[in-house]
PDB file of C-alpha atoms in Angstrom:
ATOM      1  CA  ALA O   1       4.738 -60.262  51.676  1.00  0.00           C
ATOM      2  CA  VAL O   2       3.799 -56.930  50.134  1.00  0.00           C
ATOM      3  CA  LEU O   3       6.932 -55.289  51.494  1.00  0.00           C
ATOM      4  CA  ALA O   4       9.052 -58.126  50.294  1.00  0.00           C
ATOM      5  CA  ALA O   5       7.545 -57.990  46.827  1.00  0.00           C
ATOM      6  CA  GLY O   6       8.145 -54.237  46.754  1.00  0.00           C
ATOM      7  CA  ASP O   7      11.778 -54.750  47.740  1.00  0.00           C
ATOM      8  CA  ASP O   8      12.232 -57.333  45.034  1.00  0.00           C
ATOM      9  CA  GLU O   9      10.786 -54.941  42.393  1.00  0.00           C
ATOM     10  CA  THR O  10      13.036 -52.167  43.576  1.00  0.00           C
ATOM     11  CA  VAL O  11      16.106 -54.387  43.379  1.00  0.00           C
ATOM     12  CA  ALA O  12      15.070 -55.493  39.897  1.00  0.00           C
ATOM     13  CA  ASP O  13      14.626 -51.891  38.764  1.00  0.00           C
ATOM     14  CA  GLU O  14      18.027 -50.965  40.122  1.00  0.00           C
ATOM     15  CA  GLY O  15      19.581 -53.899  38.310  1.00  0.00           C
ATOM     16  CA  GLU O  16      18.010 -52.894  35.016  1.00  0.00           C
ATOM     17  CA  ALA O  17      19.182 -49.316  35.494  1.00  0.00           C
ATOM     18  CA  ALA O  18      22.707 -50.552  36.188  1.00  0.00           C
ATOM     19  CA  GLU O  19      22.666 -52.640  32.999  1.00  0.00           C
ATOM     20  CA  ASP O  20      21.464 -49.618  30.986  1.00  0.00           C
ATOM     21  CA  LYS O  21      24.188 -47.479  32.513  1.00  0.00           C
ATOM     22  CA  GLU O  22      26.859 -50.023  31.611  1.00  0.00           C
ATOM     23  CA  ALA O  23      25.512 -50.310  28.080  1.00  0.00           C
ATOM     24  CA  ALA O  24      25.577 -46.551  27.566  1.00  0.00           C
ATOM     25  CA  PRO O  25      28.823 -45.126  26.131  1.00  0.00           C
ATOM     26  CA  GLU O  26      31.142 -43.092  28.284  1.00  0.00           C
ATOM     27  CA  GLY O  27      30.525 -39.337  28.441  1.00  0.00           C
ATOM     28  CA  SER O  28      26.854 -39.700  27.517  1.00  0.00           C
ATOM     29  CA  GLU O  29      25.528 -39.278  31.027  1.00  0.00           C
ATOM     30  CA  GLY O  30      22.988 -36.507  31.363  1.00  0.00           C
ATOM     31  CA  LYS O  31      22.518 -36.278  27.587  1.00  0.00           C
ATOM     32  CA  GLU O  32      19.244 -36.946  25.833  1.00  0.00           C
ATOM     33  CA  ALA O  33      18.999 -39.915  23.536  1.00  0.00           C
ATOM     34  CA  PRO O  34      19.472 -38.968  19.879  1.00  0.00           C
ATOM     35  CA  GLU O  35      16.351 -38.753  17.762  1.00  0.00           C
ATOM     36  CA  PRO O  36      15.851 -41.578  15.271  1.00  0.00           C
ATOM     37  CA  LYS O  37      16.947 -40.808  11.755  1.00  0.00           C
ATOM     38  CA  ARG O  38      14.236 -39.746   9.411  1.00  0.00           C
ATOM     39  CA  SER O  39      13.817 -40.531   5.775  1.00  0.00           C
ATOM     40  CA  TRP O  40      14.364 -37.868   3.149  1.00  0.00           C
ATOM     41  CA  PHE O  41      10.707 -38.173   2.277  1.00  0.00           C
ATOM     42  CA  SER O  42       9.457 -37.730   5.848  1.00  0.00           C
ATOM     43  CA  SER O  43       8.663 -34.354   7.329  1.00  0.00           C
ATOM     44  CA  THR O  44      10.996 -33.173  10.071  1.00  0.00           C
ATOM     45  CA  LYS O  45       8.621 -30.573  11.363  1.00  0.00           C
ATOM     46  CA  LYS O  46       6.330 -31.427  14.215  1.00  0.00           C
ATOM     47  CA  LYS O  47       2.814 -30.391  13.452  1.00  0.00           C
ATOM     48  CA  LYS O  48       1.250 -28.477  16.289  1.00  0.00           C
ATOM     49  CA  LYS O  49      -2.462 -28.561  16.646  1.00  0.00           C
ATOM     50  CA  LYS O  50      -3.902 -25.069  16.679  1.00  0.00           C
ATOM     51  CA  ASP O  51      -6.443 -24.154  19.267  1.00  0.00           C
ATOM     52  CA  GLU O  52      -9.503 -22.026  18.645  1.00  0.00           C
ATOM     53  CA  LYS O  53      -7.807 -18.831  19.913  1.00  0.00           C
ATOM     54  CA  GLU O  54      -4.980 -19.128  17.408  1.00  0.00           C
ATOM     55  CA  LYS O  55      -7.454 -19.796  14.597  1.00  0.00           C
ATOM     56  CA  MET O  56      -9.405 -16.655  15.519  1.00  0.00           C
ATOM     57  CA  GLU O  57      -6.208 -14.560  15.619  1.00  0.00           C
ATOM     58  CA  GLU O  58      -5.208 -15.819  12.176  1.00  0.00           C
ATOM     59  CA  ALA O  59      -8.645 -15.017  10.805  1.00  0.00           C
ATOM     60  CA  THR O  60      -8.365 -11.485  12.222  1.00  0.00           C
ATOM     61  CA  ARG O  61      -4.958 -10.960  10.648  1.00  0.00           C
ATOM     62  CA  ALA O  62      -6.133 -12.339   7.343  1.00  0.00           C
ATOM     63  CA  SER O  63      -9.036  -9.920   7.263  1.00  0.00           C
ATOM     64  CA  ALA O  64      -6.652  -6.976   7.756  1.00  0.00           C
ATOM     65  CA  ASP O  65      -6.091  -6.945   3.979  1.00  0.00           C
ATOM     66  CA  LEU O  66      -9.850  -6.604   3.531  1.00  0.00           C
ATOM     67  CA  ARG O  67     -10.271  -3.575   5.737  1.00  0.00           C
ATOM     68  CA  LEU O  68     -12.675  -0.955   4.494  1.00  0.00           C
ATOM     69  CA  ALA O  69      -9.853   1.579   4.195  1.00  0.00           C
ATOM     70  CA  LEU O  70      -8.255  -0.369   1.318  1.00  0.00           C
ATOM     71  CA  PRO O  71     -11.228  -0.317  -1.118  1.00  0.00           C
ATOM     72  CA  GLU O  72     -11.951   3.268  -0.057  1.00  0.00           C
ATOM     73  CA  ALA O  73      -8.399   4.248  -0.946  1.00  0.00           C
ATOM     74  CA  TRP O  74      -8.635   2.565  -4.342  1.00  0.00           C
ATOM     75  CA  ALA O  75     -11.999   4.242  -4.998  1.00  0.00           C
ATOM     76  CA  GLN O  76     -10.529   7.650  -4.209  1.00  0.00           C
ATOM     77  CA  LEU O  77      -7.545   6.892  -6.430  1.00  0.00           C
ATOM     78  CA  ALA O  78      -9.875   6.025  -9.294  1.00  0.00           C
ATOM     79  CA  LEU O  79     -11.656   9.357  -8.934  1.00  0.00           C
ATOM     80  CA  ALA O  80      -8.340  11.184  -8.782  1.00  0.00           C
ATOM     81  CA  GLU O  81      -7.186   9.489 -11.974  1.00  0.00           C
ATOM     82  CA  ALA O  82     -10.423  10.503 -13.683  1.00  0.00           C
ATOM     83  CA  GLN O  83      -9.927  14.112 -12.538  1.00  0.00           C
ATOM     84  CA  HIS O  84      -6.368  13.992 -13.873  1.00  0.00           C
ATOM     85  CA  ALA O  85      -7.730  13.100 -17.314  1.00  0.00           C
ATOM     86  CA  THR O  86      -9.920  16.229 -17.311  1.00  0.00           C
ATOM     87  CA  ILE O  87      -6.914  18.359 -16.284  1.00  0.00           C
ATOM     88  CA  ARG O  88      -4.830  16.998 -19.166  1.00  0.00           C
ATOM     89  CA  LYS O  89      -7.686  17.772 -21.549  1.00  0.00           C
ATOM     90  CA  ALA O  90      -8.017  21.314 -20.156  1.00  0.00           C
ATOM     91  CA  CYS O  91      -4.269  21.913 -20.509  1.00  0.00           C
ATOM     92  CA  ALA O  92      -4.386  20.804 -24.150  1.00  0.00           C
ATOM     93  CA  ALA O  93      -7.141  23.309 -24.982  1.00  0.00           C
ATOM     94  CA  GLY O  94      -5.850  26.758 -25.813  1.00  0.00           C
ATOM     95  CA  HIS O  95      -8.922  28.703 -24.650  1.00  0.00           C
ATOM     96  CA  ILE O  96      -8.987  27.436 -21.029  1.00  0.00           C
ATOM     97  CA  GLU O  97      -8.032  30.046 -18.461  1.00  0.00           C
ATOM     98  CA  TRP O  98      -5.223  29.540 -15.946  1.00  0.00           C
ATOM     99  CA  SER O  99      -7.712  30.044 -13.105  1.00  0.00           C
ATOM    100  CA  LEU O 100      -9.823  27.046 -14.124  1.00  0.00           C
ATOM    101  CA  ILE O 101      -6.807  24.712 -14.386  1.00  0.00           C
ATOM    102  CA  ALA O 102      -5.600  25.948 -10.985  1.00  0.00           C
ATOM    103  CA  SER O 103      -9.016  25.219  -9.413  1.00  0.00           C
ATOM    104  CA  LEU O 104      -9.023  21.724 -10.883  1.00  0.00           C
ATOM    105  CA  CYS O 105      -5.516  21.128  -9.518  1.00  0.00           C
ATOM    106  CA  VAL O 106      -6.616  22.312  -6.063  1.00  0.00           C
ATOM    107  CA  ASP O 107      -9.325  19.658  -6.065  1.00  0.00           C
ATOM    108  CA  GLN O 108      -6.805  17.073  -7.219  1.00  0.00           C
ATOM    109  CA  ARG O 109      -4.338  18.038  -4.500  1.00  0.00           C
ATOM    110  CA  GLU O 110      -7.038  17.644  -1.851  1.00  0.00           C
ATOM    111  CA  ARG O 111      -7.967  14.218  -3.156  1.00  0.00           C
ATOM    112  CA  TYR O 112      -4.441  12.936  -2.708  1.00  0.00           C
ATOM    113  CA  ALA O 113      -3.358  14.907   0.381  1.00  0.00           C
ATOM    114  CA  VAL O 114      -6.584  14.416   2.361  1.00  0.00           C
ATOM    115  CA  ASN O 115      -8.938  11.780   1.006  1.00  0.00           C
ATOM    116  CA  VAL O 116      -6.574   9.047  -0.176  1.00  0.00           C
ATOM    117  CA  SER O 117      -3.879   9.874   2.417  1.00  0.00           C
ATOM    118  CA  GLY O 118      -6.304   9.394   5.298  1.00  0.00           C
ATOM    119  CA  HIS O 119      -7.196   5.848   4.187  1.00  0.00           C
ATOM    120  CA  VAL O 120      -3.511   5.000   3.662  1.00  0.00           C
ATOM    121  CA  GLU O 121      -2.626   6.173   7.158  1.00  0.00           C
ATOM    122  CA  ALA O 122      -5.345   3.916   8.575  1.00  0.00           C
ATOM    123  CA  LEU O 123      -3.845   0.966   6.723  1.00  0.00           C
ATOM    124  CA  ILE O 124      -0.320   1.747   7.979  1.00  0.00           C
ATOM    125  CA  LYS O 125      -1.538   1.776  11.578  1.00  0.00           C
ATOM    126  CA  ALA O 126      -3.049  -1.690  11.043  1.00  0.00           C
ATOM    127  CA  ALA O 127       0.201  -3.140   9.603  1.00  0.00           C
ATOM    128  CA  PRO O 128       1.730  -4.078  13.029  1.00  0.00           C
ATOM    129  CA  GLU O 129      -1.044  -6.688  13.455  1.00  0.00           C
ATOM    130  CA  ALA O 130       0.867  -9.061  11.174  1.00  0.00           C
ATOM    131  CA  SER O 131       1.679 -12.492  12.549  1.00  0.00           C
ATOM    132  CA  ASN O 132       5.409 -12.487  11.856  1.00  0.00           C
ATOM    133  CA  VAL O 133       8.271 -10.294  10.721  1.00  0.00           C
ATOM    134  CA  ARG O 134       7.977 -11.331   7.076  1.00  0.00           C
ATOM    135  CA  GLU O 135       4.271 -10.527   6.904  1.00  0.00           C
ATOM    136  CA  TRP O 136       4.810  -7.252   8.775  1.00  0.00           C
ATOM    137  CA  ALA O 137       7.648  -6.241   6.472  1.00  0.00           C
ATOM    138  CA  GLY O 138       5.593  -7.121   3.390  1.00  0.00           C
ATOM    139  CA  LYS O 139       2.663  -5.026   4.457  1.00  0.00           C
ATOM    140  CA  ARG O 140       4.900  -2.142   5.443  1.00  0.00           C
ATOM    141  CA  VAL O 141       6.634  -2.156   2.058  1.00  0.00           C
ATOM    142  CA  ALA O 142       3.325  -2.304   0.177  1.00  0.00           C
ATOM    143  CA  LEU O 143       1.816   0.511   2.205  1.00  0.00           C
ATOM    144  CA  THR O 144       4.977   2.622   1.966  1.00  0.00           C
ATOM    145  CA  PHE O 145       4.759   2.187  -1.800  1.00  0.00           C
ATOM    146  CA  LEU O 146       1.177   3.488  -1.795  1.00  0.00           C
ATOM    147  CA  LYS O 147       1.971   6.337   0.638  1.00  0.00           C
ATOM    148  CA  SER O 148       4.959   7.571  -1.382  1.00  0.00           C
ATOM    149  CA  HIS O 149       2.798   7.613  -4.492  1.00  0.00           C
ATOM    150  CA  VAL O 150       0.130   9.686  -2.752  1.00  0.00           C
ATOM    151  CA  ASP O 151       2.697  12.134  -1.347  1.00  0.00           C
ATOM    152  CA  MET O 152       4.303  12.623  -4.762  1.00  0.00           C
ATOM    153  CA  LYS O 153       0.956  13.360  -6.402  1.00  0.00           C
ATOM    154  CA  ALA O 154      -0.130  15.844  -3.725  1.00  0.00           C
ATOM    155  CA  LEU O 155       3.113  17.802  -4.005  1.00  0.00           C
ATOM    156  CA  TYR O 156       2.987  17.743  -7.789  1.00  0.00           C
ATOM    157  CA  PHE O 157      -0.512  19.172  -8.064  1.00  0.00           C
ATOM    158  CA  GLU O 158       0.220  21.815  -5.401  1.00  0.00           C
ATOM    159  CA  ALA O 159       3.182  22.875  -7.557  1.00  0.00           C
ATOM    160  CA  LEU O 160       0.877  23.046 -10.586  1.00  0.00           C
ATOM    161  CA  VAL O 161      -1.512  25.353  -8.721  1.00  0.00           C
ATOM    162  CA  LEU O 162       1.328  27.720  -7.903  1.00  0.00           C
ATOM    163  CA  TYR O 163       2.589  27.520 -11.461  1.00  0.00           C
ATOM    164  CA  CYS O 164      -0.815  28.438 -12.854  1.00  0.00           C
ATOM    165  CA  GLN O 165      -1.061  31.434 -10.499  1.00  0.00           C
ATOM    166  CA  GLY O 166       2.459  32.573 -11.406  1.00  0.00           C
ATOM    167  CA  ALA O 167       1.909  32.114 -15.157  1.00  0.00           C
ATOM    168  CA  ALA O 168      -1.305  34.146 -15.036  1.00  0.00           C
ATOM    169  CA  ALA O 169       0.473  36.958 -13.143  1.00  0.00           C
ATOM    170  CA  LEU O 170       3.383  36.876 -15.598  1.00  0.00           C
ATOM    171  CA  GLU O 171       1.074  37.215 -18.594  1.00  0.00           C
ATOM    172  CA  THR O 172      -0.589  40.218 -16.983  1.00  0.00           C
ATOM    173  CA  ALA O 173       2.780  41.766 -16.137  1.00  0.00           C
ATOM    174  CA  VAL O 174       3.960  41.444 -19.756  1.00  0.00           C
ATOM    175  CA  ALA O 175       0.687  42.703 -21.260  1.00  0.00           C
ATOM    176  CA  ASP O 176       0.187  45.654 -18.897  1.00  0.00           C
ATOM    177  CA  THR O 177       3.812  46.315 -17.841  1.00  0.00           C
ATOM    178  CA  ASP O 178       2.704  45.827 -14.238  1.00  0.00           C
ATOM    179  CA  GLU O 179       5.483  45.574 -11.650  1.00  0.00           C
ATOM    180  CA  VAL O 180       3.151  44.270  -8.938  1.00  0.00           C
ATOM    181  CA  GLN O 181       2.074  41.353 -11.093  1.00  0.00           C
ATOM    182  CA  CYS O 182       5.717  40.658 -11.960  1.00  0.00           C
ATOM    183  CA  SER O 183       6.594  40.470  -8.256  1.00  0.00           C
ATOM    184  CA  ARG O 184       3.655  38.107  -7.672  1.00  0.00           C
ATOM    185  CA  ALA O 185       4.752  35.936 -10.578  1.00  0.00           C
ATOM    186  CA  ILE O 186       8.292  35.612  -9.205  1.00  0.00           C
ATOM    187  CA  ALA O 187       7.000  34.648  -5.736  1.00  0.00           C
ATOM    188  CA  HIS O 188       4.546  32.034  -7.027  1.00  0.00           C
ATOM    189  CA  LEU O 189       6.947  30.518  -9.550  1.00  0.00           C
ATOM    190  CA  THR O 190       9.760  30.319  -6.978  1.00  0.00           C
ATOM    191  CA  LEU O 191       7.519  28.408  -4.618  1.00  0.00           C
ATOM    192  CA  ALA O 192       6.269  26.215  -7.478  1.00  0.00           C
ATOM    193  CA  ALA O 193       9.845  25.270  -8.306  1.00  0.00           C
ATOM    194  CA  LYS O 194      10.453  24.395  -4.678  1.00  0.00           C
ATOM    195  CA  LYS O 195       7.368  22.149  -4.554  1.00  0.00           C
ATOM    196  CA  HIS O 196       8.486  20.513  -7.779  1.00  0.00           C
ATOM    197  CA  LYS O 197      11.797  19.637  -6.167  1.00  0.00           C
ATOM    198  CA  GLU O 198       9.935  18.059  -3.244  1.00  0.00           C
ATOM    199  CA  ALA O 199       7.751  16.139  -5.663  1.00  0.00           C
ATOM    200  CA  GLN O 200      10.837  14.849  -7.449  1.00  0.00           C
ATOM    201  CA  ALA O 201      12.287  13.637  -4.133  1.00  0.00           C
ATOM    202  CA  ALA O 202       8.969  11.897  -3.377  1.00  0.00           C
ATOM    203  CA  ALA O 203       9.072  10.328  -6.845  1.00  0.00           C
ATOM    204  CA  ASP O 204      12.527   8.869  -6.105  1.00  0.00           C
ATOM    205  CA  ARG O 205      11.152   7.307  -2.916  1.00  0.00           C
ATOM    206  CA  PHE O 206       8.166   5.990  -4.873  1.00  0.00           C
ATOM    207  CA  VAL O 207      10.384   4.298  -7.443  1.00  0.00           C
ATOM    208  CA  ALA O 208      12.632   2.835  -4.725  1.00  0.00           C
ATOM    209  CA  THR O 209       9.695   1.295  -2.843  1.00  0.00           C
ATOM    210  CA  ALA O 210       8.084   0.032  -6.055  1.00  0.00           C
ATOM    211  CA  LYS O 211      11.109  -2.005  -7.194  1.00  0.00           C
ATOM    212  CA  PRO O 212      10.599  -4.958  -4.816  1.00  0.00           C
ATOM    213  CA  ILE O 213       6.838  -5.051  -5.550  1.00  0.00           C
ATOM    214  CA  THR O 214       6.046  -4.346  -9.162  1.00  0.00           C
ATOM    215  CA  TYR O 215       7.206  -2.669 -12.362  1.00  0.00           C
ATOM    216  CA  ILE O 216       6.091   0.921 -12.879  1.00  0.00           C
ATOM    217  CA  ASP O 217       6.674   3.635 -15.424  1.00  0.00           C
ATOM    218  CA  SER O 218       9.016   5.971 -13.597  1.00  0.00           C
ATOM    219  CA  PRO O 219       7.536   9.464 -13.052  1.00  0.00           C
ATOM    220  CA  VAL O 220      11.000  10.986 -12.634  1.00  0.00           C
ATOM    221  CA  LEU O 221      11.411  12.031 -16.298  1.00  0.00           C
ATOM    222  CA  PRO O 222       7.914  13.642 -16.632  1.00  0.00           C
ATOM    223  CA  LEU O 223       8.508  15.560 -13.396  1.00  0.00           C
ATOM    224  CA  ALA O 224      11.850  16.746 -14.712  1.00  0.00           C
ATOM    225  CA  GLU O 225      10.163  18.034 -17.887  1.00  0.00           C
ATOM    226  CA  SER O 226       7.490  19.785 -15.832  1.00  0.00           C
ATOM    227  CA  PHE O 227      10.170  21.372 -13.646  1.00  0.00           C
ATOM    228  CA  ASP O 228      11.874  22.718 -16.787  1.00  0.00           C
ATOM    229  CA  LEU O 229       8.631  24.514 -17.714  1.00  0.00           C
ATOM    230  CA  VAL O 230       8.412  26.098 -14.297  1.00  0.00           C
ATOM    231  CA  LYS O 231      12.077  27.112 -14.381  1.00  0.00           C
ATOM    232  CA  ARG O 232      11.653  28.644 -17.830  1.00  0.00           C
ATOM    233  CA  ALA O 233       8.700  30.785 -16.661  1.00  0.00           C
ATOM    234  CA  LEU O 234      10.638  31.798 -13.514  1.00  0.00           C
ATOM    235  CA  ASP O 235      13.644  32.844 -15.612  1.00  0.00           C
ATOM    236  CA  ARG O 236      11.352  34.880 -17.865  1.00  0.00           C
ATOM    237  CA  ALA O 237       9.853  36.682 -14.834  1.00  0.00           C
ATOM    238  CA  ASN O 238      13.299  37.420 -13.356  1.00  0.00           C
ATOM    239  CA  GLN O 239      14.505  38.692 -16.735  1.00  0.00           C
ATOM    240  CA  LEU O 240      11.533  41.044 -16.988  1.00  0.00           C
ATOM    241  CA  ASN O 241      12.018  42.322 -13.462  1.00  0.00           C
ATOM    242  CA  ASN O 242      15.785  42.827 -13.814  1.00  0.00           C
ATOM    243  CA  ALA O 243      15.361  44.676 -17.104  1.00  0.00           C
ATOM    244  CA  ILE O 244      12.434  46.963 -16.253  1.00  0.00           C
ATOM    245  CA  PHE O 245      11.013  46.921 -12.734  1.00  0.00           C
ATOM    246  CA  HIS O 246      13.902  46.126 -10.355  1.00  0.00           C
ATOM    247  CA  LYS O 247      11.458  45.187  -7.608  1.00  0.00           C
ATOM    248  CA  PRO O 248      11.826  42.444  -4.978  1.00  0.00           C
ATOM    249  CA  PRO O 249       9.443  39.486  -5.209  1.00  0.00           C
ATOM    250  CA  ALA O 250       6.231  39.571  -3.223  1.00  0.00           C
ATOM    251  CA  THR O 251       6.605  38.518   0.399  1.00  0.00           C
ATOM    252  CA  GLU O 252       3.452  36.381   0.357  1.00  0.00           C
ATOM    253  CA  VAL O 253       1.717  34.247  -2.203  1.00  0.00           C
ATOM    254  CA  ASP O 254      -2.003  34.220  -2.838  1.00  0.00           C
ATOM    255  CA  ALA O 255      -4.230  31.691  -1.128  1.00  0.00           C
ATOM    256  CA  LEU O 256      -5.203  28.641  -3.130  1.00  0.00           C
ATOM    257  CA  PRO O 257      -8.315  29.238  -5.246  1.00  0.00           C
ATOM    258  CA  ASP O 258     -11.569  27.454  -4.615  1.00  0.00           C
ATOM    259  CA  LYS O 259     -11.549  23.906  -5.855  1.00  0.00           C
ATOM    260  CA  LYS O 260     -13.598  22.768  -8.838  1.00  0.00           C
ATOM    261  CA  THR O 261     -14.277  19.285 -10.106  1.00  0.00           C
ATOM    262  CA  LEU O 262     -15.656  17.892 -13.325  1.00  0.00           C
ATOM    263  CA  ILE O 263     -16.284  14.352 -12.057  1.00  0.00           C
ATOM    264  CA  THR O 264     -18.746  12.800  -9.652  1.00  0.00           C
ATOM    265  CA  ALA O 265     -18.882   9.388  -8.096  1.00  0.00           C
ATOM    266  CA  ILE O 266     -21.913   7.312  -9.039  1.00  0.00           C
ATOM    267  CA  PRO O 267     -23.267   5.443  -6.027  1.00  0.00           C
ATOM    268  CA  TYR O 268     -23.373   1.672  -6.419  1.00  0.00           C
ATOM    269  CA  ASP O 269     -26.496   0.058  -5.040  1.00  0.00           C
ATOM    270  CA  ASP O 270     -26.133  -3.105  -3.017  1.00  0.00           C
ATOM    271  CA  PRO O 271     -27.281  -5.933  -5.298  1.00  0.00           C
ATOM    272  CA  GLY O 272     -28.467  -7.976  -2.280  1.00  0.00           C
ATOM    273  CA  VAL O 273     -28.158 -11.684  -1.750  1.00  0.00           C
ATOM    274  CA  SER O 274     -28.612 -13.879  -4.806  1.00  0.00           C
ATOM    275  CA  PRO O 275     -31.559 -16.314  -4.689  1.00  0.00           C
ATOM    276  CA  LEU O 276     -29.100 -19.048  -5.642  1.00  0.00           C
ATOM    277  CA  TRP O 277     -27.791 -18.943  -2.061  1.00  0.00           C
ATOM    278  CA  THR O 278     -30.184 -21.513  -0.646  1.00  0.00           C
ATOM    279  CA  GLN O 279     -29.863 -22.895   2.861  1.00  0.00           C
ATOM    280  CA  GLN O 280     -28.193 -25.952   1.436  1.00  0.00           C
ATOM    281  CA  ALA O 281     -25.569 -23.750  -0.248  1.00  0.00           C
ATOM    282  CA  TRP O 282     -24.883 -21.921   3.004  1.00  0.00           C
ATOM    283  CA  ASP O 283     -24.545 -25.190   4.864  1.00  0.00           C
ATOM    284  CA  ALA O 284     -21.981 -26.350   2.326  1.00  0.00           C
ATOM    285  CA  PHE O 285     -19.582 -23.681   3.633  1.00  0.00           C
ATOM    286  CA  ASP O 286     -20.266 -24.426   7.315  1.00  0.00           C
ATOM    287  CA  PRO O 287     -17.875 -27.161   8.549  1.00  0.00           C
ATOM    288  CA  ASP O 288     -20.133 -27.898  11.529  1.00  0.00           C
ATOM    289  CA  LYS O 289     -22.961 -28.885   9.196  1.00  0.00           C
ATOM    290  CA  LEU O 290     -21.007 -30.980   6.734  1.00  0.00           C
ATOM    291  CA  PRO O 291     -21.455 -34.769   7.034  1.00  0.00           C
ATOM    292  CA  ASP O 292     -18.511 -36.810   8.252  1.00  0.00           C
ATOM    293  CA  PRO O 293     -16.520 -38.392   5.438  1.00  0.00           C
ATOM    294  CA  GLN O 294     -17.077 -42.112   4.911  1.00  0.00           C
ATOM    295  CA  PHE O 295     -13.911 -44.071   4.130  1.00  0.00           C
ATOM    296  CA  GLN O 296     -14.282 -47.502   2.493  1.00  0.00           C
ATOM    297  CA  PHE O 297     -12.087 -49.946   0.652  1.00  0.00           C
ATOM    298  CA  ALA O 298     -11.979 -49.425  -3.065  1.00  0.00           C
ATOM    299  CA  SER O 299     -13.683 -52.039  -5.182  1.00  0.00           C
ATOM    300  CA  ALA O 300     -11.444 -54.669  -6.701  1.00  0.00           C
ATOM    301  CA  SER O 301     -12.966 -54.013 -10.113  1.00  0.00           C
ATOM    302  CA  ARG O 302     -12.210 -50.285  -9.993  1.00  0.00           C
ATOM    303  CA  GLU O 303      -9.639 -49.170 -12.531  1.00  0.00           C
ATOM    304  CA  CYS O 304      -6.848 -46.821 -11.455  1.00  0.00           C
ATOM    305  CA  CYS O 305      -4.529 -44.712 -13.500  1.00  0.00           C
ATOM    306  CA  SER O 306      -1.725 -46.693 -15.030  1.00  0.00           C
ATOM    307  CA  ILE O 307       1.791 -46.100 -13.735  1.00  0.00           C
ATOM    308  CA  SER O 308       4.408 -46.002 -16.467  1.00  0.00           C
TER     309      SER O 308
END
């Protein structure tokens, strides 16, 4: 009886399959049934439930923007901007020696080329941890914008150091009619002009990377004006040498002077945890300790917003 019943079920299944096959249109064999049409107001994306591993990976990627290197870089940039203000003030004063301005610029160059640049490089290495191409590209563009700014500043202040050394040697050569100082001035000012050209190229890259991110005041024009000052001093040194000394420029430039700084960072003490953070407040941010929501029917006497 069991075998007979099984045979009857098999025959019935085969009959239903034959009816379905006849009902199907020709040429549709082996094709999947079309998905039902969706409304314009319904979502066509299938929501995939994320497991704990994916949630942890997303949390790690999200915290990449909060790496310690980023606030450290901004802190070093703030100190560099403060040092730049002291340099501008020193340049405006007529009694400040070239040597002091050069020492301040050496410190400024080190801030950009070493301190800030190290933190930026750490951020660039962390950029490939992005979850997709768009996020990766966005982080790369933002970090390239910051790196090009740091490179431009480092080259600019190195050029200023060389300019200060060359200007000091040129003043001595004119005052004392010293051919050695004139040769030193030509060597330093020539290298300063070269570094200015490199800084201008870095400024072009900085402006190009800044366009898709934010608006900036272009540093190209101020760098061009600074380069004109260097070129004017170099032309004066060459004119003096061609008219009086007829000596080749020095084969080597002087080493960078010792750095000096007029700013210091004030340490910020940890304020500690506020007493307002009670255990109940901490629990409010812990999803495991929140009570389950209670859903109930709204009261019939409850007023809702009117629909016009």
